[in-house]
Amino acid sequence: MNIDVRVDTKGMACPMPIVKGKKALDGMQQGQILELLSTDKGALNDFQAWVKKSPNEWISHEESNGVHRFLIRKG
Amino acid sequence: MNNENVKTADNADMNHQAVPMSAQEIARAVIDRKSLFILDVRNADAYADWKIEGTQINSINVPYFELLEGVESVLPLLPDNSPVLVVCAKEGSSKFVAEQLVDAGRDDVHYLEGGMKAWSEHLEPVKVGDLKDGGELYQFVRLGKGCLSYMVLSDGEAAVVDTLRMTEVFEKFAKEKGARIKHTLDTHLHADHISGGRKLAEESGADYWLPPKDADEVVFSYNPLEDGQTLTVGNTEIAIQPVYSPGHTIGSTSLVVDDQYLLSGDILFVASIGRPDLAGKAGDWAGDLRSTLYETYRSLSEELTVLPAHFGQLSELGEDGRVSAKLGDLYANNPGLNMEEETTFRQAVTTNLPSQPNAYQEIRRTNMGLIQPDDEEQREMEIGPNRCAIHDK
């Protein structure tokens, strides 16, 4: 999968991962893919809930060594 | 009923910034029944699972990620003449939203210092009473989870019962009282929270006591807490007498302190009774629970003050936040002690039980020493209410 925009929020606490993610999505074209990295465990549920309520599409989430990687398609 | 506000800005300057509010201030507000309006900005699932409650506390849930564009939508939902406390999991998002509310012109805005994590871990010490030979008994109320610990103090020595994970609170309190912690005791192997008993004993050179029948699988050494022993605290020999009282777990052991107090663990609560199913043996343990409540406890003095290890509802909090009741009053009023038919009782304690406490199996394994989660993981495991009584929701 082609990543169009990468946002690294490792080490940042809520609400910054979502604030940064939203900012990036706002500047993207429809259909482009955002990769967001976060070490905030709480960000997972919040991110899912937020994407669900937005026109964007949730693609995947994976975790390795405490780093969460979210892929979202701009809607 | 006291309806005065928790905290109003002391001067005009304070109105123009979001002011932190500590978990302790909120605990006092809950206990003193002061009014407070909470804007909880966690996600909907987290809010539905667990939130700050009080008889004069109103709350609404609007996740912070719905307020990234601005807080105008939420302003009309906030009461005009009450302080507003913004709450999130760890603080960051609540401060973010609180500052936006201030920017939008809202006065008297606060955020919870340390978030729900701090609320979950806050312990409020409340004096239960004096002991006959000059000692004291304190209850530590964990409002965020409904857990209760106890400290028996006498003559420069202390015993801590059902110690919670935040051991530093007990160490500090004992130090302030000039007491050395001599014993830590668990009335049973807990399933809803991580015991701090063993850690506190290690840190303070105390003996750790646990009922042996709950300790089959534990991988550490402990002193067996058994019926018929007497533990003493202080030179005046405040007696702690264990009474074997199975039912919530097979080892559950109650403690009679100073012939005045019955520390009932998770067997008997003020408004309910313990559930027998958290180790997967409801059917086997229902009979034990029945005989403990309807025979063993019946043989004790009705004048004993019952001090449980949990409360399930805020209505169980008495004056100063204390949770206690006379054993005789509970025989008159507690629904769990008033089921004459054994079949009715068995059905009540084995069917339609509330969902289990969060991560209860991992918590039991942690308390056995089988797994060693880090602090962050322990915190996560303890999220949510204790749900140890059959009438909990």
Coordinates of C-alpha atoms in Angstrom, one line a residue:
Chain A
M1 CA 0.0 0.0 0.0
N2 CA 1.3 3.4 -0.9
I3 CA 1.6 5.8 2.0
D4 CA 1.0 9.4 0.9
V5 CA 1.5 11.1 4.2
R6 CA 3.4 10.0 7.3
V7 CA 2.8 11.5 10.8
D8 CA 5.0 10.5 13.7
T9 CA 3.5 11.3 17.1
K10 CA 5.7 8.9 19.0
G11 CA 6.1 10.2 22.6
M12 CA 3.2 12.6 22.4
A13 CA 0.2 12.3 24.7
C14 CA -3.5 12.9 24.0
P15 CA -4.8 14.9 22.3
M16 CA -1.8 15.5 20.1
P17 CA -1.9 12.3 18.0
I18 CA -5.4 13.1 16.9
V19 CA -4.8 16.8 16.5
K20 CA -1.8 16.1 14.3
G21 CA -3.6 13.3 12.4
K22 CA -6.5 15.5 11.7
K23 CA -4.3 18.4 10.5
A24 CA -2.6 16.1 8.1
L25 CA -5.9 14.7 6.8
D26 CA -7.3 18.2 6.3
G27 CA -4.5 18.9 3.8
M28 CA -4.8 15.6 1.9
Q29 CA -6.6 14.6 -1.3
Q30 CA -9.6 12.2 -1.2
G31 CA -8.3 8.6 -1.5
Q32 CA -4.8 9.3 -0.2
I33 CA -3.4 7.2 2.6
L34 CA -2.2 8.5 6.0
E35 CA 0.1 6.6 8.2
L36 CA 0.1 7.7 11.8
L37 CA 2.5 6.4 14.5
S38 CA 1.7 6.7 18.2
T39 CA 3.0 5.4 21.4
D40 CA -0.1 6.4 23.3
K41 CA -2.1 3.3 24.1
G42 CA -5.2 5.4 24.7
A43 CA -5.0 6.7 21.2
L44 CA -6.2 3.5 19.7
N45 CA -9.8 3.5 20.9
D46 CA -10.0 7.3 20.5
F47 CA -8.7 7.1 16.9
Q48 CA -11.1 4.4 15.9
A49 CA -14.0 6.3 17.4
W50 CA -13.0 9.5 15.7
V51 CA -12.4 8.0 12.3
K52 CA -15.8 6.2 12.5
K53 CA -17.5 9.6 12.9
S54 CA -15.5 11.2 10.1
P55 CA -15.8 10.7 6.4
N56 CA -12.4 9.0 6.4
E57 CA -11.9 5.3 6.2
W58 CA -10.2 3.1 8.8
I59 CA -7.8 0.7 7.0
S60 CA -5.7 -1.0 9.7
H61 CA -3.9 -0.9 13.0
E62 CA -0.9 -2.9 14.1
E63 CA 1.4 -2.6 17.1
S64 CA 4.9 -3.6 17.5
N65 CA 7.2 -2.8 20.5
G66 CA 4.7 -0.3 21.9
V67 CA 4.4 1.7 18.6
H68 CA 0.9 1.8 17.2
R69 CA 0.7 2.2 13.4
F70 CA -2.6 3.4 12.0
L71 CA -3.5 3.5 8.3
I72 CA -6.4 5.8 7.2
R73 CA -7.8 6.6 3.8
K74 CA -8.9 10.2 3.4
G75 CA -12.7 10.4 2.6
Chain B
M1 CA -28.3 19.1 51.6
N2 CA -25.3 21.2 50.8
N3 CA -25.6 22.7 47.4
E4 CA -22.8 25.1 47.5
N5 CA -20.4 24.9 44.7
V6 CA -17.2 23.0 44.9
K7 CA -14.9 25.8 44.0
T8 CA -15.6 29.2 42.6
A9 CA -12.9 31.4 41.3
D10 CA -11.5 33.5 44.1
N11 CA -10.7 36.4 41.9
A12 CA -11.4 37.7 38.4
D13 CA -8.0 36.5 37.1
M14 CA -8.8 32.9 37.8
N15 CA -11.8 33.1 35.5
H16 CA -9.6 33.6 32.5
Q17 CA -7.7 30.4 32.7
A18 CA -8.5 26.8 33.1
V19 CA -7.7 25.9 36.7
P20 CA -6.5 22.4 37.7
M21 CA -8.6 20.5 40.2
S22 CA -7.1 17.5 42.1
A23 CA -8.6 14.1 42.6
Q24 CA -8.6 14.9 46.3
E25 CA -10.8 18.0 45.8
I26 CA -13.2 15.9 43.8
A27 CA -13.2 13.2 46.5
R28 CA -14.1 15.8 49.0
A29 CA -16.9 17.1 46.7
V30 CA -18.3 13.6 46.4
I31 CA -18.2 13.0 50.1
D32 CA -19.5 16.4 51.1
R33 CA -22.2 16.2 48.4
K34 CA -21.3 19.4 46.7
S35 CA -22.5 20.1 43.2
L36 CA -20.2 19.9 40.3
F37 CA -20.8 19.6 36.5
I38 CA -18.4 17.3 34.6
L39 CA -17.7 17.4 30.9
D40 CA -16.1 14.1 30.3
V41 CA -14.2 14.2 27.0
R42 CA -13.1 10.5 26.8
N43 CA -14.5 8.2 24.1
A44 CA -18.1 7.0 24.6
D45 CA -17.1 3.4 25.5
A46 CA -14.8 4.6 28.3
Y47 CA -17.5 6.9 29.7
A48 CA -20.2 4.2 29.5
D49 CA -17.9 1.8 31.4
W50 CA -16.9 4.0 34.2
K51 CA -17.1 7.7 35.2
I52 CA -17.0 10.0 38.2
E53 CA -20.2 9.8 40.2
G54 CA -21.7 11.7 43.1
T55 CA -25.2 12.5 44.3
Q56 CA -24.7 16.1 43.3
I57 CA -22.5 15.5 40.3
N58 CA -23.9 15.8 36.8
S59 CA -21.9 14.8 33.8
I60 CA -22.1 14.7 30.0
N61 CA -19.9 13.0 27.5
V62 CA -18.5 14.7 24.4
P63 CA -15.3 13.1 23.2
Y64 CA -12.4 15.6 22.7
F65 CA -11.9 14.6 19.1
E66 CA -15.3 16.0 18.3
L67 CA -14.2 19.3 19.7
L68 CA -11.0 19.8 17.6
E69 CA -12.8 22.3 15.4
G70 CA -14.1 24.3 18.3
V71 CA -16.2 24.0 21.5
E72 CA -19.2 26.1 20.4
S73 CA -21.4 23.1 20.1
V74 CA -20.8 22.2 23.8
L75 CA -21.2 25.7 25.3
P76 CA -25.0 25.6 25.5
L77 CA -24.9 22.3 27.3
L78 CA -22.9 23.7 30.3
P79 CA -24.8 25.1 33.3
D80 CA -24.4 28.9 33.9
N81 CA -23.9 29.0 37.6
S82 CA -21.8 25.9 38.4
P83 CA -18.1 25.2 38.0
V84 CA -17.3 23.0 35.0
L85 CA -14.8 20.2 35.4
V86 CA -13.4 18.7 32.2
V87 CA -12.2 15.1 32.6
C88 CA -10.2 12.8 30.3
A89 CA -8.1 9.7 30.7
K90 CA -4.8 11.3 31.6
E91 CA -5.2 15.1 31.7
G92 CA -3.9 16.3 28.3
S93 CA -7.1 16.3 26.4
S94 CA -9.1 17.8 29.2
K95 CA -6.7 20.7 29.6
F96 CA -6.9 21.2 25.8
V97 CA -10.7 21.4 25.9
A98 CA -10.8 23.4 29.1
E99 CA -8.5 26.0 27.6
Q100 CA -10.7 26.2 24.5
L101 CA -13.8 26.7 26.8
V102 CA -12.0 29.6 28.5
D103 CA -11.0 31.1 25.1
A104 CA -14.7 30.9 24.1
G105 CA -15.6 33.0 27.1
R106 CA -16.7 30.4 29.6
D107 CA -15.9 31.1 33.3
D108 CA -15.0 28.8 36.1
V109 CA -13.5 26.0 34.0
H110 CA -11.4 23.3 35.6
Y111 CA -9.6 20.2 34.4
L112 CA -8.9 17.0 36.4
E113 CA -5.2 16.9 37.3
G114 CA -3.8 13.5 36.2
G115 CA -7.1 12.5 34.6
M116 CA -9.1 9.4 35.5
K117 CA -5.9 7.7 36.2
A118 CA -5.4 9.9 39.2
W119 CA -9.1 9.6 40.2
S120 CA -8.8 5.8 40.1
E121 CA -5.8 5.8 42.3
H122 CA -6.9 8.4 44.9
L123 CA -7.4 7.2 48.4
E124 CA -9.2 9.2 51.0
P125 CA -8.3 8.2 54.6
V126 CA -11.3 8.4 57.0
K127 CA -11.1 7.7 60.7
V128 CA -13.5 4.9 61.7
G129 CA -13.0 5.1 65.4
D130 CA -10.8 4.7 68.5
L131 CA -9.7 1.3 69.8
K132 CA -10.1 0.5 73.5
D133 CA -6.5 0.8 74.5
G134 CA -5.8 4.1 72.7
G135 CA -5.3 2.9 69.2
E136 CA -7.1 4.1 66.1
L137 CA -8.7 2.5 63.0
Y138 CA -8.7 4.2 59.7
Q139 CA -10.6 3.3 56.5
F140 CA -9.0 4.3 53.1
V141 CA -11.7 5.0 50.6
R142 CA -10.9 4.5 46.9
L143 CA -13.9 6.4 45.5
G144 CA -12.8 5.8 41.9
K145 CA -13.1 2.0 42.2
G146 CA -15.1 1.4 45.3
C147 CA -12.3 -0.3 47.2
L148 CA -11.7 0.0 50.9
S149 CA -8.4 -0.7 52.9
Y150 CA -7.9 -0.4 56.6
M151 CA -5.1 0.6 58.9
V152 CA -5.0 -0.5 62.6
L153 CA -2.7 1.8 64.6
S154 CA -1.6 1.3 68.2
D155 CA 1.5 2.3 70.1
G156 CA 3.7 3.1 67.2
E157 CA 2.7 0.0 65.2
A158 CA 0.4 -0.5 62.3
A159 CA -1.4 -3.3 60.4
V160 CA -2.8 -2.7 57.0
V161 CA -5.7 -4.8 55.7
D162 CA -6.5 -5.3 52.0
T163 CA -3.8 -2.9 51.0
L164 CA -4.3 -1.3 47.6
R165 CA -1.6 -1.0 44.9
M166 CA -0.7 2.6 45.9
T167 CA 1.5 1.4 48.8
E168 CA 3.1 4.9 49.2
V169 CA -0.2 6.3 50.5
F170 CA -0.1 3.8 53.4
E171 CA 3.7 4.3 54.0
K172 CA 3.2 8.0 54.2
F173 CA 0.2 7.8 56.4
A174 CA 1.9 5.4 58.9
K175 CA 4.9 7.7 58.9
E176 CA 2.8 10.7 59.8
K177 CA 1.3 8.7 62.6
G178 CA 4.7 7.7 63.8
A179 CA 3.9 4.0 63.3
R180 CA 6.0 1.1 61.9
I181 CA 4.0 -1.2 59.6
K182 CA 4.2 -4.6 61.3
H183 CA 1.6 -6.6 59.4
T184 CA -0.1 -6.5 56.0
L185 CA -3.1 -8.8 55.5
D186 CA -5.3 -9.8 52.6
T187 CA -8.7 -11.1 53.6
H188 CA -8.7 -13.1 50.3
L189 CA -7.0 -13.4 46.9
H190 CA -8.5 -10.3 45.2
A191 CA -9.9 -10.4 41.6
D192 CA -10.9 -6.8 41.1
H193 CA -7.7 -5.0 42.1
I194 CA -4.0 -5.6 42.5
S195 CA -3.0 -6.2 46.1
G196 CA -0.3 -4.0 47.5
G197 CA 0.0 -6.2 50.6
R198 CA 3.1 -8.1 49.6
K199 CA 4.9 -5.0 48.2
L200 CA 4.1 -2.9 51.3
A201 CA 5.3 -5.7 53.5
E202 CA 8.6 -5.9 51.6
E203 CA 9.1 -2.2 51.7
S204 CA 8.4 -1.8 55.3
G205 CA 9.8 -5.1 56.7
A206 CA 6.4 -6.3 57.7
D207 CA 4.9 -9.8 57.7
Y208 CA 2.4 -10.5 54.8
W209 CA -0.6 -12.7 55.7
L210 CA -2.8 -14.5 53.2
P211 CA -5.4 -17.2 53.8
P212 CA -3.7 -20.5 52.7
K213 CA -6.7 -21.9 50.9
D214 CA -6.5 -18.9 48.5
A215 CA -2.8 -19.4 48.1
D216 CA -2.6 -22.8 46.3
E217 CA -1.0 -21.3 43.2
V218 CA 0.9 -18.4 44.7
V219 CA 4.6 -18.4 43.9
F220 CA 5.8 -16.3 46.9
S221 CA 6.2 -17.0 50.6
Y222 CA 3.6 -15.7 53.0
N223 CA 2.3 -16.2 56.5
P224 CA -0.9 -18.3 56.6
L225 CA -3.8 -16.3 58.0
E226 CA -5.9 -18.9 59.8
D227 CA -8.8 -19.1 62.2
G228 CA -7.9 -19.1 65.8
Q229 CA -4.7 -17.0 65.6
T230 CA -4.3 -13.7 67.2
L231 CA -2.1 -11.0 65.6
T232 CA -1.2 -8.0 67.8
V233 CA -0.5 -4.4 67.0
G234 CA 1.3 -2.2 69.5
N235 CA 2.2 -3.0 73.1
T236 CA -1.4 -2.7 74.1
E237 CA -2.1 -5.8 72.0
I238 CA -4.9 -4.8 69.8
A239 CA -6.1 -8.2 68.8
I240 CA -6.8 -9.1 65.2
Q241 CA -8.7 -12.4 65.2
P242 CA -9.2 -14.2 61.9
V243 CA -12.5 -15.9 61.3
Y244 CA -12.6 -18.4 58.4
S245 CA -15.5 -17.2 56.2
P246 CA -15.4 -18.8 52.8
G247 CA -17.8 -18.0 50.0
H248 CA -16.4 -15.2 47.8
T249 CA -13.3 -17.3 47.6
I250 CA -12.6 -20.6 49.3
G251 CA -10.0 -19.0 51.6
S252 CA -11.9 -15.8 52.5
T253 CA -11.1 -14.9 56.1
S254 CA -12.7 -12.1 58.1
L255 CA -11.0 -10.2 60.9
V256 CA -12.4 -9.2 64.2
V257 CA -10.4 -6.2 65.4
D258 CA -10.5 -5.2 69.1
D259 CA -13.7 -7.1 69.7
Q260 CA -15.5 -4.1 68.0
Y261 CA -15.0 -4.3 64.3
L262 CA -15.7 -7.0 61.7
L263 CA -13.5 -6.6 58.6
S264 CA -15.6 -8.7 56.3
G265 CA -13.5 -8.6 53.1
D266 CA -15.7 -9.3 50.1
I267 CA -18.1 -11.6 52.0
L268 CA -20.5 -9.0 53.4
F269 CA -21.0 -5.5 52.1
V270 CA -23.3 -2.7 53.5
A271 CA -25.9 -3.1 50.7
S272 CA -25.1 -6.5 49.3
I273 CA -23.1 -9.7 49.7
G274 CA -20.0 -11.1 47.9
R275 CA -20.3 -13.0 44.6
P276 CA -18.9 -16.6 44.7
D277 CA -18.1 -16.9 41.0
L278 CA -14.9 -15.0 40.3
A279 CA -12.7 -18.0 40.4
G280 CA -15.2 -20.0 38.3
K281 CA -16.6 -22.0 41.1
A282 CA -20.0 -20.3 41.9
G283 CA -21.8 -23.6 42.3
D284 CA -19.3 -25.0 44.7
W285 CA -18.8 -21.9 46.8
A286 CA -22.5 -20.8 47.1
G287 CA -23.0 -23.2 50.0
D288 CA -19.9 -21.9 51.8
L289 CA -21.2 -18.3 51.3
R290 CA -24.5 -19.3 52.7
S291 CA -23.1 -20.9 55.8
T292 CA -20.7 -18.0 56.4
L293 CA -23.5 -15.4 56.2
Y294 CA -26.3 -17.4 57.8
E295 CA -24.3 -19.4 60.5
T296 CA -20.8 -18.1 61.2
Y297 CA -21.6 -14.4 61.1
R298 CA -24.9 -15.1 62.9
S299 CA -22.8 -16.4 65.9
L300 CA -20.9 -13.1 66.2
S301 CA -22.1 -10.1 68.2
E302 CA -24.7 -8.0 66.4
E303 CA -22.9 -5.0 67.9
L304 CA -19.8 -5.5 65.7
T305 CA -19.3 -2.7 63.2
V306 CA -19.0 -4.3 59.7
L307 CA -16.2 -2.8 57.6
P308 CA -16.2 -4.3 54.1
A309 CA -13.5 -4.3 51.4
H310 CA -15.8 -2.6 48.9
F311 CA -18.8 -0.5 48.3
G312 CA -20.9 -0.7 45.1
Q313 CA -23.1 2.3 45.3
L314 CA -22.6 5.9 46.6
S315 CA -25.5 5.5 48.9
E316 CA -23.3 3.2 51.0
L317 CA -21.0 6.1 51.8
G318 CA -22.0 7.5 55.2
E319 CA -20.8 10.6 57.1
D320 CA -17.3 11.7 56.0
G321 CA -17.4 9.1 53.3
R322 CA -17.1 6.2 55.8
V323 CA -18.5 2.9 54.7
S324 CA -19.7 0.9 57.7
A325 CA -22.8 -0.6 59.4
K326 CA -23.7 -2.6 62.6
L327 CA -23.9 -6.3 61.9
G328 CA -27.3 -6.3 63.6
D329 CA -28.6 -3.6 61.2
L330 CA -27.4 -5.6 58.2
Y331 CA -29.3 -8.7 59.4
A332 CA -32.3 -6.5 59.4
N333 CA -31.8 -4.6 56.1
N334 CA -29.3 -6.2 53.8
P335 CA -31.1 -8.1 51.0
G336 CA -28.3 -10.7 50.9
L337 CA -28.9 -11.7 54.5
N338 CA -32.7 -12.0 54.2
M339 CA -33.2 -14.9 51.8
E340 CA -34.7 -17.6 54.0
E341 CA -34.9 -20.3 51.3
E342 CA -31.6 -21.8 50.5
T343 CA -32.7 -22.3 46.9
T344 CA -33.5 -18.6 46.5
F345 CA -30.1 -17.8 47.9
R346 CA -28.3 -20.2 45.6
Q347 CA -30.1 -18.8 42.6
A348 CA -29.4 -15.2 43.7
V349 CA -25.7 -15.8 44.0
T350 CA -25.1 -17.9 41.0
T351 CA -27.4 -16.5 38.3
N352 CA -27.9 -13.1 36.7
L353 CA -24.6 -11.8 38.2
P354 CA -23.1 -8.6 37.1
S355 CA -20.4 -8.8 34.5
Q356 CA -17.0 -9.6 36.0
P357 CA -14.5 -6.9 37.0
N358 CA -12.2 -5.7 34.3
A359 CA -9.3 -8.1 33.6
Y360 CA -10.2 -10.2 36.7
Q361 CA -8.4 -13.3 35.6
E362 CA -5.1 -11.4 34.9
I363 CA -5.6 -9.6 38.2
R364 CA -5.9 -12.9 40.1
R365 CA -2.8 -14.2 38.3
T366 CA -0.9 -11.0 39.2
N367 CA -2.0 -11.4 42.9
M368 CA -0.7 -15.0 42.8
G369 CA 2.7 -13.7 41.5
L370 CA 2.3 -15.6 38.3
I371 CA 2.6 -12.6 36.0
Q372 CA 4.4 -9.3 36.6
P373 CA 2.7 -6.5 34.6
D374 CA 4.4 -3.1 34.7
D375 CA 2.8 -0.1 36.4
E376 CA 1.0 1.1 33.3
E377 CA -0.4 -2.4 32.6
Q378 CA -1.5 -2.7 36.3
R379 CA -3.3 0.7 36.0
E380 CA -5.1 -0.5 32.8
M381 CA -6.1 -3.7 34.4
E382 CA -7.8 -1.9 37.3
I383 CA -9.9 0.4 35.2
G384 CA -13.6 0.3 36.0
P385 CA -15.7 -0.6 39.0
N386 CA -15.0 -3.4 41.4
R387 CA -18.2 -5.4 40.7
C388 CA -17.6 -7.8 43.6
A389 CA -21.1 -7.8 45.0
I390 CA -24.0 -9.8 43.6
H391 CA -26.2 -6.6 43.3
D392 CA -23.6 -4.5 41.5
K393 CA -24.3 -3.4 38.0

